[in-house]
XYZ file of C-alpha atoms in Angstrom:
655
model
C 22.577 -13.342 -11.753
C 21.741 -14.960 -8.424
C 20.547 -11.632 -7.056
C 18.364 -11.035 -10.103
C 16.882 -14.525 -9.710
C 16.088 -13.884 -6.037
C 14.349 -10.603 -6.896
C 12.362 -12.397 -9.615
C 11.285 -15.073 -7.142
C 10.097 -12.483 -4.633
C 8.155 -10.664 -7.321
C 6.690 -14.010 -8.321
C 5.401 -14.566 -4.786
C 3.458 -11.336 -4.937
C 2.313 -11.799 -8.514
C 1.168 -15.387 -8.138
C 3.585 -16.825 -10.659
C 4.856 -13.828 -12.624
C 3.454 -12.156 -15.729
C 4.209 -13.720 -19.100
C 6.470 -11.974 -21.576
C 4.539 -12.586 -24.776
C 5.618 -11.818 -28.314
C 4.159 -11.724 -31.782
C 0.418 -12.004 -32.325
C -0.306 -13.054 -28.737
C 1.401 -9.931 -27.391
C -0.490 -7.798 -29.914
C -3.853 -9.297 -28.924
C -3.333 -8.601 -25.228
C -1.946 -5.144 -25.949
C -5.189 -4.367 -27.784
C -7.245 -5.780 -24.877
C -5.231 -3.673 -22.416
C -5.661 -0.510 -24.451
C -9.385 -1.244 -24.799
C -9.725 -1.724 -21.022
C -8.096 1.645 -20.342
C -10.042 3.326 -23.132
C -13.309 1.806 -21.867
C -12.582 2.996 -18.317
C -11.850 6.530 -19.492
C -14.998 6.579 -21.635
C -17.465 5.262 -19.029
C -16.072 7.492 -16.290
C -15.855 10.678 -18.339
C -18.358 10.665 -21.165
C -21.331 8.547 -20.111
C -23.399 7.613 -17.096
C -23.547 3.812 -17.062
C -25.216 1.687 -14.400
C -22.787 0.172 -11.882
C -23.500 -3.478 -12.721
C -22.857 -2.971 -16.438
C -19.648 -1.000 -15.920
C -18.324 -3.518 -13.406
C -19.196 -6.624 -15.412
C -17.578 -5.262 -18.592
C -14.548 -4.145 -16.544
C -14.221 -7.630 -15.024
C -14.502 -9.231 -18.467
C -11.422 -7.315 -19.645
C -9.562 -8.171 -16.428
C -10.280 -11.895 -16.740
C -8.890 -11.961 -20.286
C -5.684 -10.251 -19.164
C -5.256 -12.250 -15.945
C -5.887 -15.681 -17.444
C -3.739 -15.124 -20.537
C -0.895 -13.100 -18.987
C -0.409 -15.294 -15.902
C 0.393 -19.018 -16.272
C -1.536 -21.614 -14.290
C 1.687 -22.800 -12.627
C 4.912 -21.043 -11.676
C 6.749 -23.520 -13.872
C 4.386 -22.829 -16.772
C 5.436 -21.390 -20.112
C 6.222 -17.686 -19.750
C 6.456 -17.014 -23.496
C 2.973 -17.958 -24.709
C -0.498 -18.909 -23.492
C -2.074 -22.234 -24.422
C -5.435 -23.844 -25.156
C -6.204 -24.386 -21.455
C -5.719 -20.674 -20.769
C -8.021 -19.827 -23.661
C -10.601 -22.296 -22.313
C -10.589 -20.641 -18.880
C -10.882 -17.242 -20.546
C -13.866 -18.287 -22.679
C -15.620 -19.696 -19.600
C -15.007 -16.478 -17.687
C -16.301 -14.338 -20.531
C -19.436 -16.472 -20.866
C -20.229 -16.016 -17.174
C -19.590 -12.270 -17.076
C -21.251 -11.502 -20.407
C -24.314 -13.480 -19.272
C -24.926 -11.218 -16.270
C -24.158 -8.192 -18.438
C -27.087 -9.032 -20.714
C -29.358 -10.853 -18.246
C -29.263 -8.565 -15.208
C -32.270 -6.551 -16.334
C -34.239 -9.701 -17.180
C -33.497 -11.316 -13.793
C -34.686 -8.286 -11.844
C -37.385 -6.788 -14.062
C -38.897 -9.765 -15.923
C -38.214 -12.618 -13.501
C -38.888 -10.261 -10.559
C -35.568 -11.262 -8.893
C -36.518 -14.955 -9.034
C -33.399 -16.645 -10.399
C -33.683 -19.789 -12.505
C -31.339 -22.777 -12.801
C -29.469 -21.258 -15.744
C -28.671 -18.135 -13.697
C -27.147 -20.239 -10.923
C -25.039 -22.250 -13.396
C -23.491 -19.093 -14.812
C -22.963 -17.810 -11.266
C -20.910 -20.910 -10.395
C -18.903 -20.605 -13.616
C -18.082 -16.946 -12.965
C -17.036 -17.470 -9.345
C -14.843 -20.493 -10.149
C -13.095 -18.675 -13.012
C -12.650 -15.537 -10.894
C -10.979 -17.524 -8.109
C -8.662 -19.168 -10.660
C -7.739 -15.750 -12.083
C -7.064 -14.518 -8.548
C -4.915 -17.568 -7.772
C -2.809 -16.933 -10.859
C -2.391 -13.196 -10.477
C -2.202 -12.576 -6.710
C -1.488 -16.004 -5.219
C -3.481 -18.548 -3.245
C -4.325 -16.514 -0.131
C -7.276 -14.432 -1.393
C -8.983 -17.351 -3.244
C -8.498 -19.505 -0.147
C -10.101 -16.851 2.057
C -12.974 -16.563 -0.413
C -13.519 -20.339 -0.347
C -13.435 -20.345 3.457
C -16.005 -17.525 3.402
C -18.270 -19.559 1.107
C -17.988 -22.613 3.359
C -18.701 -20.424 6.391
C -21.836 -19.009 4.747
C -23.158 -22.441 3.800
C -22.337 -24.339 6.983
C -22.877 -21.664 9.647
C -24.813 -23.880 12.115
C -21.833 -26.239 12.428
C -19.361 -23.557 13.564
C -18.578 -23.273 17.290
C -19.774 -20.691 19.786
C -20.181 -17.088 18.705
C -19.153 -17.918 15.117
C -22.262 -20.026 14.502
C -25.113 -18.594 12.402
C -28.288 -19.885 10.770
C -26.590 -20.653 7.450
C -27.645 -19.817 3.887
C -28.740 -21.965 0.984
C -26.367 -22.330 -1.951
C -28.882 -20.592 -4.220
C -29.258 -17.592 -1.918
C -25.494 -17.236 -1.622
C -25.012 -17.412 -5.415
C -27.762 -14.853 -5.926
C -26.061 -12.435 -3.512
C -22.590 -12.954 -4.965
C -23.471 -12.851 -8.675
C -26.856 -11.265 -9.280
C -26.574 -8.187 -7.057
C -24.108 -5.347 -6.561
C -23.264 -6.598 -3.064
C -20.884 -9.395 -4.048
C -18.427 -9.810 -6.911
C -19.775 -6.704 -8.672
C -19.970 -4.678 -5.457
C -18.283 -1.672 -3.892
C -14.690 -2.872 -4.145
C -14.922 -3.630 -7.866
C -16.723 -0.299 -8.344
C -13.811 1.526 -6.747
C -11.362 -0.418 -8.932
C -13.321 0.371 -12.115
C -13.443 4.088 -11.336
C -10.900 5.746 -9.046
C -8.198 3.101 -8.952
C -7.748 2.509 -12.680
C -7.739 6.256 -13.357
C -4.948 6.843 -10.870
C -3.017 3.827 -12.111
C -3.306 5.366 -15.575
C -2.165 8.676 -14.100
C 0.928 6.895 -12.751
C 1.523 5.194 -16.105
C 1.362 8.521 -17.952
C 3.684 10.074 -15.367
C 6.142 7.249 -15.958
C 5.927 7.741 -19.723
C 6.752 11.426 -19.264
C 10.024 10.737 -17.414
C 8.722 11.839 -14.020
C 10.446 8.890 -12.290
C 13.835 10.239 -13.343
C 12.785 13.665 -12.121
C 11.887 12.217 -8.691
C 15.295 10.528 -8.424
C 17.214 13.599 -9.584
C 15.339 15.845 -7.166
C 15.998 13.441 -4.310
C 19.722 13.376 -5.139
C 19.863 17.156 -5.473
C 18.045 17.676 -2.176
C 19.708 15.021 -0.028
C 22.737 13.688 -1.880
C 25.299 15.718 0.045
C 23.817 14.970 3.460
C 25.453 12.522 5.819
C 24.447 9.132 4.414
C 23.042 11.009 1.419
C 22.212 8.032 -0.847
C 20.140 6.495 1.942
C 18.213 9.744 2.302
C 17.781 9.729 -1.486
C 16.285 6.235 -1.238
C 13.785 7.480 1.332
C 12.673 10.474 -0.735
C 12.474 8.736 -4.118
C 10.698 5.681 -2.681
C 8.187 7.891 -0.863
C 7.382 9.761 -4.071
C 7.030 6.706 -6.292
C 5.556 4.389 -3.648
C 2.405 6.412 -3.183
C 1.597 5.852 -6.851
C 2.735 2.240 -7.280
C 0.870 0.693 -4.344
C 3.287 -2.228 -4.148
C 6.225 -2.187 -1.745
C 7.875 -5.022 -3.691
C 7.482 -3.298 -7.070
C 8.788 -0.071 -5.517
C 11.900 -1.852 -4.222
C 12.444 -3.538 -7.575
C 12.353 -0.209 -9.440
C 13.922 2.434 -7.169
C 16.138 -0.117 -5.394
C 18.134 -0.911 -8.525
C 19.365 2.688 -8.391
C 19.484 3.542 -4.674
C 20.952 0.350 -3.175
C 24.237 0.491 -5.166
C 24.538 4.189 -4.207
C 24.146 3.341 -0.512
C 26.666 0.523 -0.695
C 29.030 2.867 -2.516
C 29.367 5.201 0.490
C 30.086 2.362 2.904
C 26.686 1.257 4.211
C 26.459 -2.483 4.824
C 24.489 -4.378 2.141
C 21.862 -5.527 4.656
C 21.418 -1.940 5.899
C 21.130 -0.594 2.337
C 18.509 -3.216 1.529
C 16.650 -2.526 4.782
C 16.499 1.214 4.079
C 15.033 0.634 0.625
C 12.503 -1.907 1.935
C 11.399 0.390 4.767
C 11.159 3.439 2.496
C 9.199 1.538 -0.163
C 6.781 0.132 2.415
C 6.103 3.662 3.668
C 4.890 4.589 0.190
C 1.753 2.558 0.899
C 0.727 5.026 3.625
C 2.027 8.094 1.771
C -0.633 10.561 0.543
C -2.144 11.402 -1.843
C -2.628 7.961 -3.447
C -1.459 5.470 -0.765
C -1.285 2.761 -3.399
C -4.968 3.283 -4.267
C -6.052 2.007 -0.838
C -7.117 5.563 0.004
C -10.003 5.299 -2.443
C -11.285 2.062 -0.915
C -10.862 3.448 2.603
C -12.949 6.486 1.686
C -15.643 4.180 0.281
C -15.677 1.934 3.358
C -15.857 4.853 5.777
C -18.350 6.830 3.718
C -16.190 9.969 3.821
C -14.685 12.136 1.118
C -11.317 11.233 -0.351
C -9.943 14.530 0.972
C -10.570 13.363 4.545
C -8.327 10.339 3.947
C -5.396 12.174 2.363
C -5.474 14.842 5.084
C -5.582 12.099 7.715
C -2.473 10.466 6.225
C -0.254 13.562 6.365
C 0.969 13.442 9.991
C 1.374 9.626 10.158
C 3.411 9.635 6.927
C 5.483 12.592 8.196
C 6.237 10.744 11.439
C 7.110 7.496 9.632
C 9.542 9.061 7.191
C 10.999 11.369 9.838
C 11.765 8.324 11.979
C 13.417 6.646 9.007
C 15.533 9.698 8.155
C 16.596 10.084 11.805
C 17.555 6.406 11.994
C 19.615 6.687 8.805
C 21.330 9.845 10.027
C 22.225 8.171 13.333
C 23.666 5.153 11.504
C 25.668 7.399 9.152
C 26.944 9.450 12.109
C 27.879 6.272 13.983
C 29.935 5.037 11.020
C 31.345 8.468 10.142
C 29.889 8.334 6.636
C 29.705 11.297 4.288
C 27.376 12.139 1.442
C 27.912 11.868 -2.296
C 30.627 13.895 -3.966
C 29.534 17.364 -4.997
C 30.364 16.863 -8.683
C 27.987 13.866 -8.896
C 25.015 15.798 -7.547
C 22.834 17.866 -9.894
C 21.704 21.306 -8.816
C 18.058 21.597 -7.790
C 17.764 24.620 -10.064
C 19.009 22.639 -13.078
C 16.791 19.643 -12.325
C 13.720 21.848 -12.071
C 14.689 23.742 -15.206
C 15.050 20.469 -17.121
C 11.807 18.797 -16.070
C 10.281 20.596 -13.108
C 7.100 21.224 -15.072
C 6.366 17.493 -14.620
C 5.623 18.206 -10.954
C 2.655 20.293 -12.068
C 0.310 17.284 -12.591
C 0.862 16.142 -8.988
C 0.175 19.673 -7.732
C -2.982 19.794 -9.864
C -4.224 16.422 -8.554
C -3.677 17.393 -4.920
C -5.083 20.864 -5.496
C -8.270 19.629 -7.153
C -8.835 17.078 -4.385
C -8.347 19.662 -1.649
C -10.670 21.994 -3.551
C -13.434 19.427 -3.069
C -13.492 17.955 -6.584
C -14.121 14.228 -6.980
C -11.211 11.772 -7.375
C -12.502 11.058 -10.889
C -12.161 14.719 -11.805
C -8.719 14.852 -10.193
C -7.601 11.724 -12.061
C -8.659 13.103 -15.440
C -7.113 16.482 -14.633
C -3.892 14.700 -13.700
C -3.715 12.648 -16.908
C -4.500 15.666 -19.072
C -1.934 17.847 -17.306
C 0.757 15.155 -17.662
C 0.286 15.124 -21.434
C 0.378 18.927 -21.651
C 3.344 19.221 -19.243
C 5.371 16.639 -21.158
C 5.284 18.906 -24.213
C 6.476 21.886 -22.171
C 9.700 20.249 -20.917
C 13.072 21.057 -22.429
C 13.800 17.378 -23.036
C 12.010 16.245 -26.191
C 12.281 12.602 -25.085
C 9.794 13.336 -22.290
C 7.013 14.279 -24.670
C 4.052 11.911 -24.679
C 3.458 11.015 -28.297
C 0.562 8.907 -29.561
C 2.749 5.790 -29.294
C 3.740 6.643 -25.715
C 0.096 7.321 -24.827
C -0.959 3.918 -26.171
C 1.899 2.260 -24.264
C 0.743 4.061 -21.102
C -2.810 2.793 -21.653
C -1.478 -0.750 -21.986
C 0.779 -0.449 -18.925
C -2.065 1.058 -16.918
C -4.275 -1.898 -17.785
C -1.563 -4.364 -16.770
C -1.078 -2.473 -13.525
C -4.793 -2.841 -12.801
C -4.946 -6.640 -13.145
C -3.912 -7.600 -9.613
C -5.853 -4.902 -7.801
C -8.947 -5.338 -9.987
C -9.071 -9.119 -9.657
C -8.407 -8.820 -5.910
C -11.270 -6.329 -5.541
C -13.656 -8.661 -7.380
C -12.628 -11.752 -5.375
C -12.757 -9.906 -2.070
C -16.333 -8.934 -2.938
C -17.149 -12.557 -2.030
C -15.618 -12.129 1.428
C -17.360 -8.811 2.036
C -20.732 -10.263 1.032
C -20.327 -13.208 3.421
C -19.152 -10.962 6.274
C -22.224 -8.767 5.743
C -24.648 -11.686 5.462
C -23.369 -13.574 8.497
C -22.371 -10.729 10.814
C -18.852 -12.207 11.051
C -17.291 -8.795 11.641
C -19.422 -8.299 14.736
C -18.606 -11.815 15.960
C -14.851 -11.218 15.620
C -15.169 -7.831 17.320
C -17.123 -9.381 20.202
C -14.577 -12.155 20.702
C -11.587 -9.791 20.581
C -13.268 -7.583 23.186
C -14.068 -10.603 25.362
C -10.528 -11.988 25.071
C -8.950 -8.650 25.991
C -11.207 -7.989 28.956
C -12.035 -4.615 27.411
C -8.426 -3.360 27.748
C -7.707 -1.211 24.681
C -3.954 -1.837 24.637
C -4.553 -5.618 24.541
C -7.132 -5.184 21.763
C -4.648 -3.120 19.751
C -1.904 -5.727 20.124
C -4.246 -8.576 19.120
C -5.485 -6.628 16.086
C -1.903 -5.692 15.150
C -0.842 -9.358 15.072
C -3.991 -10.325 13.157
C -3.387 -7.651 10.512
C 0.264 -8.580 9.965
C -0.576 -12.276 9.592
C -3.591 -11.754 7.298
C -1.713 -9.301 5.054
C 1.443 -11.288 4.349
C 2.220 -11.281 0.639
C -0.759 -9.160 -0.439
C -0.711 -5.917 -2.470
C -1.913 -2.751 -0.699
C -5.551 -2.691 -1.804
C -6.121 -6.387 -1.163
C -4.506 -6.335 2.268
C -6.472 -3.252 3.288
C -9.816 -4.777 2.297
C -9.047 -8.003 4.168
C -8.130 -6.275 7.427
C -10.883 -3.662 7.062
C -13.650 -6.267 7.015
C -12.133 -8.591 9.635
C -10.133 -6.509 12.126
C -11.325 -2.887 11.955
C -14.798 -3.601 13.458
C -13.145 -4.763 16.697
C -11.394 -1.425 17.110
C -14.514 0.584 16.305
C -16.449 -1.533 18.806
C -13.752 -0.777 21.399
C -14.334 2.955 20.952
C -11.524 3.834 18.534
C -12.502 6.541 16.034
C -13.460 4.821 12.720
C -10.853 6.736 10.662
C -8.158 5.954 13.247
C -9.271 2.296 13.347
C -8.972 1.878 9.578
C -5.590 3.599 9.522
C -4.431 1.289 12.316
C -5.346 -1.915 10.471
C -4.071 -0.698 7.096
C -0.795 0.452 8.630
C -0.012 -2.933 10.147
C -1.161 -4.667 6.981
C 1.437 -2.604 5.118
C 4.116 -3.376 7.714
C 3.792 -7.084 6.879
C 6.051 -6.278 3.909
C 9.017 -5.911 6.268
C 7.923 -8.208 9.108
C 9.461 -11.719 9.131
C 8.841 -14.417 8.150
C 7.021 -13.256 4.963
C 8.734 -9.898 4.469
C 8.570 -9.665 0.674
C 9.890 -6.101 0.404
C 12.868 -6.925 2.634
C 13.630 -10.126 0.749
C 13.469 -8.362 -2.614
C 15.791 -5.619 -1.359
C 18.159 -8.248 0.041
C 18.342 -9.825 -3.401
C 19.299 -6.509 -4.972
C 21.829 -5.750 -2.220
C 23.426 -9.192 -2.194
C 22.644 -9.514 1.519
C 21.193 -12.168 3.789
C 17.400 -11.984 3.462
C 16.542 -12.583 7.123
C 19.205 -10.179 8.425
C 17.943 -7.524 6.011
C 14.399 -8.083 7.237
C 15.420 -7.801 10.895
C 17.369 -4.598 10.160
C 14.335 -3.137 8.360
C 12.223 -4.061 11.376
C 14.657 -2.233 13.654
C 14.685 0.815 11.350
C 10.915 1.036 11.414
C 10.388 0.339 15.121
C 8.959 3.856 15.636
C 6.631 3.036 12.746
C 5.133 0.261 14.848
C 4.356 2.776 17.590
C 2.680 5.400 15.370
C -0.599 3.430 14.854
C -0.982 3.152 18.631
C -0.587 6.935 18.835
C -3.334 7.262 16.226
C -5.664 4.877 18.068
C -5.292 6.684 21.397
C -5.347 10.178 19.916
C -7.281 10.587 16.611
C -5.953 14.143 16.276
C -3.012 12.493 14.435
C -5.458 11.678 11.605
C -7.165 15.086 11.796
C -10.143 13.756 13.779
C -11.514 14.319 17.274
C -13.120 11.718 19.523
C -15.962 14.134 20.322
C -16.756 15.002 16.722
C -15.875 18.666 17.242
C -13.939 20.590 14.553
C -10.200 19.940 14.587
C -8.096 22.684 16.149
C -5.064 23.695 14.094
C -3.120 24.294 17.315
C -3.884 20.769 18.545
C -2.794 19.295 15.214
C 0.494 21.233 15.306
C 1.136 20.227 18.925
C 0.423 16.579 18.117
C 2.793 16.688 15.137
C 5.592 18.378 17.118
C 5.345 16.125 20.190
C 5.003 13.106 17.903
C 8.198 14.077 16.054
C 10.046 14.580 19.349
C 8.795 11.206 20.567
C 9.887 9.496 17.351
C 13.305 11.174 17.629
C 13.728 10.060 21.228
C 12.679 6.494 20.417
C 15.091 6.343 17.448
C 18.000 7.544 19.591
C 17.173 4.915 22.210
C 16.679 2.140 19.652
C 19.978 2.778 17.856
C 21.825 3.530 21.123
C 23.647 6.511 19.638
C 23.443 10.249 19.144
C 26.749 12.129 19.238
C 28.357 9.058 20.759
C 27.161 5.782 22.226
C 24.555 6.199 24.974
C 25.103 4.933 28.476
C 22.431 2.739 30.065
C 20.763 5.625 31.950
C 20.561 7.764 28.805
C 19.147 4.912 26.769
C 16.424 4.120 29.307
C 15.708 7.828 29.749
C 15.243 8.449 26.018
C 12.972 5.385 25.846
C 10.817 6.634 28.739
C 10.756 10.166 27.284
C 9.622 8.773 23.936
C 6.614 7.015 25.428
C 5.662 10.044 27.515
C 5.701 12.152 24.343
C 3.816 9.541 22.346
C 1.084 9.197 24.986
C -1.508 11.986 24.528
C -1.709 14.546 27.322
C -0.198 17.935 28.135
C 1.463 16.879 31.398
C 3.081 13.749 29.938
C 4.309 15.802 26.957
C 5.949 18.383 29.231
C 7.598 15.676 31.354
C 8.797 13.881 28.218
C 10.250 17.075 26.727
C 11.953 17.839 30.051
C 13.542 14.389 30.281
C 14.707 14.545 26.678
C 16.174 18.069 27.063
C 18.114 17.115 30.199
C 19.424 13.913 28.639
C 20.497 15.716 25.453
C 22.385 18.338 27.486
C 24.123 15.685 29.589
C 24.880 13.533 26.546
C 26.325 16.404 24.471
C 28.521 17.495 27.386
C 29.816 13.942 27.795
C 30.370 13.588 24.042
C 32.459 16.789 23.892
C 34.759 15.511 26.646
C 35.259 12.092 25.103
C 37.448 13.119 22.100
C 39.857 14.999 24.400
C 40.193 11.908 26.575
C 40.861 9.780 23.507
C 43.510 12.228 22.279
C 45.249 12.159 25.665
C 45.282 8.375 25.606
C 46.705 8.339 22.074
C 49.468 10.771 23.016
C 50.466 8.815 26.073
C 50.384 5.606 24.078
C 52.711 7.092 21.476
């Protein structure tokens, strides 16, 4: 019970108080609202061409109803029903959003963009209610940042040095935030109301079809018998589900309930089992094709196609999960652990025969994206193919009936609340950053502080991203670091795609970085382990993951880009992937101080040096790194083969 309570508390931190479990008429009302939100989103994105402001305002209206009635005002509030105060907030929010829905045309076409007092009043109402909805659903950090942004916009002349600006009147700020598509109803909410909700719905329909069980069974079949098999299973299943969920904490809470007991069952320490699950779930946020929906926002920010982003994520995700698998294998080898028993592992053939057709929707989504179709098309194709595939499985329970489809629509709407509200609230921050030139000011100061040294800039930005992202879901944390930290890297000469991957990566890593390591703490609760020790172990497991973004920044070939803008060479991509994998392997061996046996001090230093030579771009450094690693492996293996004989001799003489 204590473990369950700890997990609930960690989920509460991310959810800003925890979603209510309603019943009766109240549950029915919100179920209808949720289904209507999903149905509305499908309709406006598939069957009509509606102007952005109208789609976004109606979308936000649905979100405000759900957020204000499903999340209590206080953590200690009633979780079983909403009250009159919640209804009052909801009515206020609807009044503000519905007003702009019906008055937008009048403001711009009749009033010729000259707002009147009434317009400003409704602007204030909408912004206040939005910040309250954000506080309830995603915690205090985003609303606090938005308030700081508003203060910064209004009182610019009073800020010191390079951060000072001319300042804006309250009316001008309200106009920008509420009466244009550059604030609350801007690009981030547009992405949420189109791509993000469709892919959340895709995930909800996949879940309704039993695909989650398929992912787990496939992971067990593929890796169960390997040394430390359950830990490898955790990595594979968390990678598959994490890309869709977008929340490291939610991923731990779902897959961890299954994988952590398996890991403990083969002899892995509770803190190590929890750390593996936390690290694997965090990696799902940078796992293509969905990357927790942040990929869509990244594509919008960079002005590139979605395909560019998912292709860019392939090598970094491969390196991250390879490092994790290597680390797990080393730990299992060190402890002499074996895999799961053969009779408890399903055959891949049987798993695929039972429900393998449910992999088809994922193949279709990836295929349509790579074929150049829009994410909207891919999302609809995915949802449609899930429904069809569910009826082609051998297991009748997997079939998506009308009831299951409605439940998926409701779950999809609930899954959109946090990301949708975050996108709307962060529209305030983006508008202020654009109006004031704050991004350029931060970039200038980071460059000045670092003396123009790229490695110092990268370290400063890394720390900034981890701190700013603590406790935030993937889309929210990406937007925050993209508007505050990424400009500094671009200004320093880092390729824009590489810069955005760098800041998003370290934002994601905040989930396992103390002191606010929510994924680690949630996993610790499930494992019955010390939270801080679990977090530190997860940090150690993912140490190579902290190096990968630096590799990306120095060599954009890792994200399928070139610094010169020339076409990417397949040979260069393959070489980067291979040397990157060797570097990650060498760093893991050095970090865990073990391969076939414990390393000596020379071997450990040598593997560490070899890792950095392989990680650093350049043909000569790669060759030297490979040479060092090959020599050390040969020496180490020779020493390891002699060691057992020596031990046997000692045992005999001792007997």
